[in-house]
mmCIF file of C-alpha atoms in Angstrom:
data_model
loop_
_atom_site.group_PDB
_atom_site.id
_atom_site.type_symbol
_atom_site.label_atom_id
_atom_site.label_comp_id
_atom_site.label_asym_id
_atom_site.label_seq_id
_atom_site.Cartn_x
_atom_site.Cartn_y
_atom_site.Cartn_z
ATOM 1 C CA UNK T 1 0.000 0.000 0.000
ATOM 2 C CA UNK T 2 1.017 3.598 -0.573
ATOM 3 C CA UNK T 3 -0.222 6.471 1.530
ATOM 4 C CA UNK T 4 0.332 9.926 0.073
ATOM 5 C CA UNK T 5 1.149 12.512 2.728
ATOM 6 C CA UNK T 6 0.219 16.016 1.695
ATOM 7 C CA UNK T 7 0.735 17.510 -1.741
ATOM 8 C CA UNK T 8 4.546 17.770 -1.763
ATOM 9 C CA UNK T 9 5.211 14.178 -2.839
ATOM 10 C CA UNK T 10 5.853 12.440 0.500
ATOM 11 C CA UNK T 11 4.724 8.815 0.431
ATOM 12 C CA UNK T 12 4.493 6.190 3.132
ATOM 13 C CA UNK T 13 4.984 2.751 1.599
ATOM 14 C CA UNK T 14 3.610 -0.107 3.682
ATOM 15 C CA UNK T 15 5.904 -3.017 2.809
ATOM 16 C CA UNK T 16 4.805 -5.456 5.507
ATOM 17 C CA UNK T 17 2.790 -7.349 6.496
ATOM 18 C CA UNK T 18 1.742 -9.000 3.300
ATOM 19 C CA UNK T 19 -0.202 -12.129 2.572
ATOM 20 C CA UNK T 20 0.352 -14.881 3.278
ATOM 21 C CA UNK T 21 1.058 -13.716 6.820
ATOM 22 C CA UNK T 22 4.047 -15.189 8.623
ATOM 23 C CA UNK T 23 3.108 -18.053 10.928
ATOM 24 C CA UNK T 24 4.831 -20.209 13.526
ATOM 25 C CA UNK T 25 7.453 -17.556 14.214
ATOM 26 C CA UNK T 26 8.897 -16.588 17.572
ATOM 27 C CA UNK T 27 6.083 -13.980 17.752
ATOM 28 C CA UNK T 28 3.526 -13.951 14.943
ATOM 29 C CA UNK T 29 2.129 -10.599 16.138
ATOM 30 C CA UNK T 30 5.545 -8.924 15.940
ATOM 31 C CA UNK T 31 6.508 -10.754 12.751
ATOM 32 C CA UNK T 32 3.431 -9.315 11.042
ATOM 33 C CA UNK T 33 3.719 -5.770 12.379
ATOM 34 C CA UNK T 34 3.500 -2.841 9.972
ATOM 35 C CA UNK T 35 6.880 -2.048 8.418
ATOM 36 C CA UNK T 36 6.834 1.184 6.445
ATOM 37 C CA UNK T 37 9.238 3.195 4.333
ATOM 38 C CA UNK T 38 8.850 6.955 4.145
ATOM 39 C CA UNK T 39 9.980 8.464 0.846
ATOM 40 C CA UNK T 40 10.169 12.221 0.429
ATOM 41 C CA UNK T 41 12.102 13.455 -2.598
ATOM 42 C CA UNK T 42 15.642 12.086 -2.001
ATOM 43 C CA UNK T 43 15.081 11.241 1.670
ATOM 44 C CA UNK T 44 14.100 7.787 2.895
ATOM 45 C CA UNK T 45 13.325 6.436 6.341
ATOM 46 C CA UNK T 46 12.525 2.835 7.290
ATOM 47 C CA UNK T 47 10.078 2.384 10.164
ATOM 48 C CA UNK T 48 10.612 -1.227 11.217
ATOM 49 C CA UNK T 49 8.035 -1.448 14.059
ATOM 50 C CA UNK T 50 8.425 -4.713 16.013
ATOM 51 C CA UNK T 51 9.616 -6.713 13.017
ATOM 52 C CA UNK T 52 11.496 -9.916 13.742
ATOM 53 C CA UNK T 53 14.326 -11.653 11.940
ATOM 54 C CA UNK T 54 11.650 -13.693 10.114
ATOM 55 C CA UNK T 55 10.060 -10.452 8.883
ATOM 56 C CA UNK T 56 13.429 -9.151 7.750
ATOM 57 C CA UNK T 57 14.201 -12.389 5.881
ATOM 58 C CA UNK T 58 10.786 -12.238 4.193
ATOM 59 C CA UNK T 59 11.331 -8.611 3.132
ATOM 60 C CA UNK T 60 14.836 -9.359 1.846
ATOM 61 C CA UNK T 61 13.352 -12.069 -0.381
ATOM 62 C CA UNK T 62 10.379 -9.973 -1.506
ATOM 63 C CA UNK T 63 12.091 -6.708 -2.448
ATOM 64 C CA UNK T 64 15.246 -5.633 -4.243
ATOM 65 C CA UNK T 65 17.778 -4.030 -1.900
ATOM 66 C CA UNK T 66 17.222 -0.602 -3.489
ATOM 67 C CA UNK T 67 13.618 -0.740 -2.242
ATOM 68 C CA UNK T 68 14.854 -1.359 1.325
ATOM 69 C CA UNK T 69 17.549 1.327 1.435
ATOM 70 C CA UNK T 70 16.945 4.161 3.870
ATOM 71 C CA UNK T 71 19.032 6.997 5.232
ATOM 72 C CA UNK T 72 17.358 6.671 8.634
ATOM 73 C CA UNK T 73 16.190 3.465 10.298
ATOM 74 C CA UNK T 74 13.789 3.334 13.206
ATOM 75 C CA UNK T 75 15.356 0.183 14.643
ATOM 76 C CA UNK T 76 13.118 -2.876 14.853
ATOM 77 C CA UNK T 77 11.732 -4.050 18.179
ATOM 78 C CA UNK T 78 13.641 -1.684 20.476
ATOM 79 C CA UNK T 79 17.043 -3.302 19.583
ATOM 80 C CA UNK T 80 15.881 -6.849 20.239
ATOM 81 C CA UNK T 81 18.462 -9.525 19.536
ATOM 82 C CA UNK T 82 15.747 -11.241 17.475
ATOM 83 C CA UNK T 83 15.654 -8.378 14.967
ATOM 84 C CA UNK T 84 18.085 -6.117 13.119
ATOM 85 C CA UNK T 85 20.060 -8.912 11.506
ATOM 86 C CA UNK T 86 23.328 -8.321 9.680
ATOM 87 C CA UNK T 87 21.633 -9.040 6.339
ATOM 88 C CA UNK T 88 18.790 -6.579 7.060
ATOM 89 C CA UNK T 89 21.109 -3.797 8.182
ATOM 90 C CA UNK T 90 23.382 -4.383 5.170
ATOM 91 C CA UNK T 91 20.388 -4.018 2.851
ATOM 92 C CA UNK T 92 18.931 -0.931 4.539
ATOM 93 C CA UNK T 93 22.369 0.712 4.946
ATOM 94 C CA UNK T 94 21.205 3.380 7.389
ATOM 95 C CA UNK T 95 23.298 6.452 8.095
ATOM 96 C CA UNK T 96 21.314 6.916 11.317
ATOM 97 C CA UNK T 97 19.611 4.324 13.527
ATOM 98 C CA UNK T 98 17.033 5.342 16.130
ATOM 99 C CA UNK T 99 15.713 3.061 18.873
ATOM 100 C CA UNK T 100 12.898 3.562 21.330
ATOM 101 C CA UNK T 101 13.125 2.105 24.844
ATOM 102 C CA UNK T 102 13.159 3.226 28.455
ATOM 103 C CA UNK T 103 16.172 3.293 30.734
ATOM 104 C CA UNK T 104 16.652 0.148 32.850
ATOM 105 C CA UNK T 105 13.739 -1.592 31.115
ATOM 106 C CA UNK T 106 12.760 -5.141 32.066
ATOM 107 C CA UNK T 107 13.805 -6.527 28.647
ATOM 108 C CA UNK T 108 17.425 -5.434 28.895
ATOM 109 C CA UNK T 109 17.268 -3.166 25.836
ATOM 110 C CA UNK T 110 19.466 -2.212 24.124
ATOM 111 C CA UNK T 111 20.776 -5.650 23.279
ATOM 112 C CA UNK T 112 24.582 -5.538 22.925
ATOM 113 C CA UNK T 113 24.639 -7.824 19.882
ATOM 114 C CA UNK T 114 22.268 -5.487 18.043
ATOM 115 C CA UNK T 115 24.342 -2.432 18.979
ATOM 116 C CA UNK T 116 27.397 -4.166 17.486
ATOM 117 C CA UNK T 117 25.481 -4.899 14.285
ATOM 118 C CA UNK T 118 24.388 -1.266 14.023
ATOM 119 C CA UNK T 119 27.945 -0.056 14.628
ATOM 120 C CA UNK T 120 29.204 -2.465 11.956
ATOM 121 C CA UNK T 121 27.165 -0.686 9.250
ATOM 122 C CA UNK T 122 28.482 2.683 10.464
ATOM 123 C CA UNK T 123 25.132 4.178 11.470
ATOM 124 C CA UNK T 124 25.051 6.967 14.025
ATOM 125 C CA UNK T 125 22.914 5.685 16.910
ATOM 126 C CA UNK T 126 20.275 7.535 18.918
ATOM 127 C CA UNK T 127 17.879 6.190 21.518
ATOM 128 C CA UNK T 128 15.075 7.601 23.617
ATOM 129 C CA UNK T 129 16.545 6.385 26.935
ATOM 130 C CA UNK T 130 19.661 8.532 26.532
ATOM 131 C CA UNK T 131 18.545 11.198 24.052
ATOM 132 C CA UNK T 132 14.903 11.767 25.009
ATOM 133 C CA UNK T 133 12.663 12.499 22.045
ATOM 134 C CA UNK T 134 14.471 11.995 18.747
ATOM 135 C CA UNK T 135 13.124 13.993 15.811
ATOM 136 C CA UNK T 136 14.055 13.674 12.161
ATOM 137 C CA UNK T 137 13.659 16.890 10.183
ATOM 138 C CA UNK T 138 14.014 16.924 6.404
ATOM 139 C CA UNK T 139 13.308 19.059 3.374
ATOM 140 C CA UNK T 140 13.530 15.970 1.189
ATOM 141 C CA UNK T 141 17.177 16.572 0.337
ATOM 142 C CA UNK T 142 19.027 17.117 3.599
ATOM 143 C CA UNK T 143 18.003 15.947 7.035
ATOM 144 C CA UNK T 144 18.952 16.603 10.623
ATOM 145 C CA UNK T 145 18.404 14.834 13.915
ATOM 146 C CA UNK T 146 17.207 16.837 16.918
ATOM 147 C CA UNK T 147 17.075 15.414 20.425
ATOM 148 C CA UNK T 148 15.824 16.636 23.797
ATOM 149 C CA UNK T 149 19.132 15.748 25.420
ATOM 150 C CA UNK T 150 22.531 16.289 23.827
#
């Protein structure tokens, strides 16, 4: 699905879930969460929701890598070790990765393995526990990241 946002050409592409839905995964609800890609002129942002490694594998098979590329990645499932695989991150190739989780959360986020994977692709990392609100501002060509805390 494609959702047009305003009249300036911004589009939200819903790339997952798709039928047939993923079944018998570690978490079918998370595996079938809405993964979207925002495209605005030359800017792209991947919003990976609570996608799992099964979701990522499915998307890697369904789409050419160019369709998955994004300058900014909202990291899947709060940096879960069951998401954000090497293959997914290599395909998306984010310059910036943003994760949402609270400090000292019961799940142990951020997961160290995922942080290593993000570092391996060279993405600058922001998270809500340390940075507060993280905003992405773009004119469709350039973008900047603004946070509550520096």
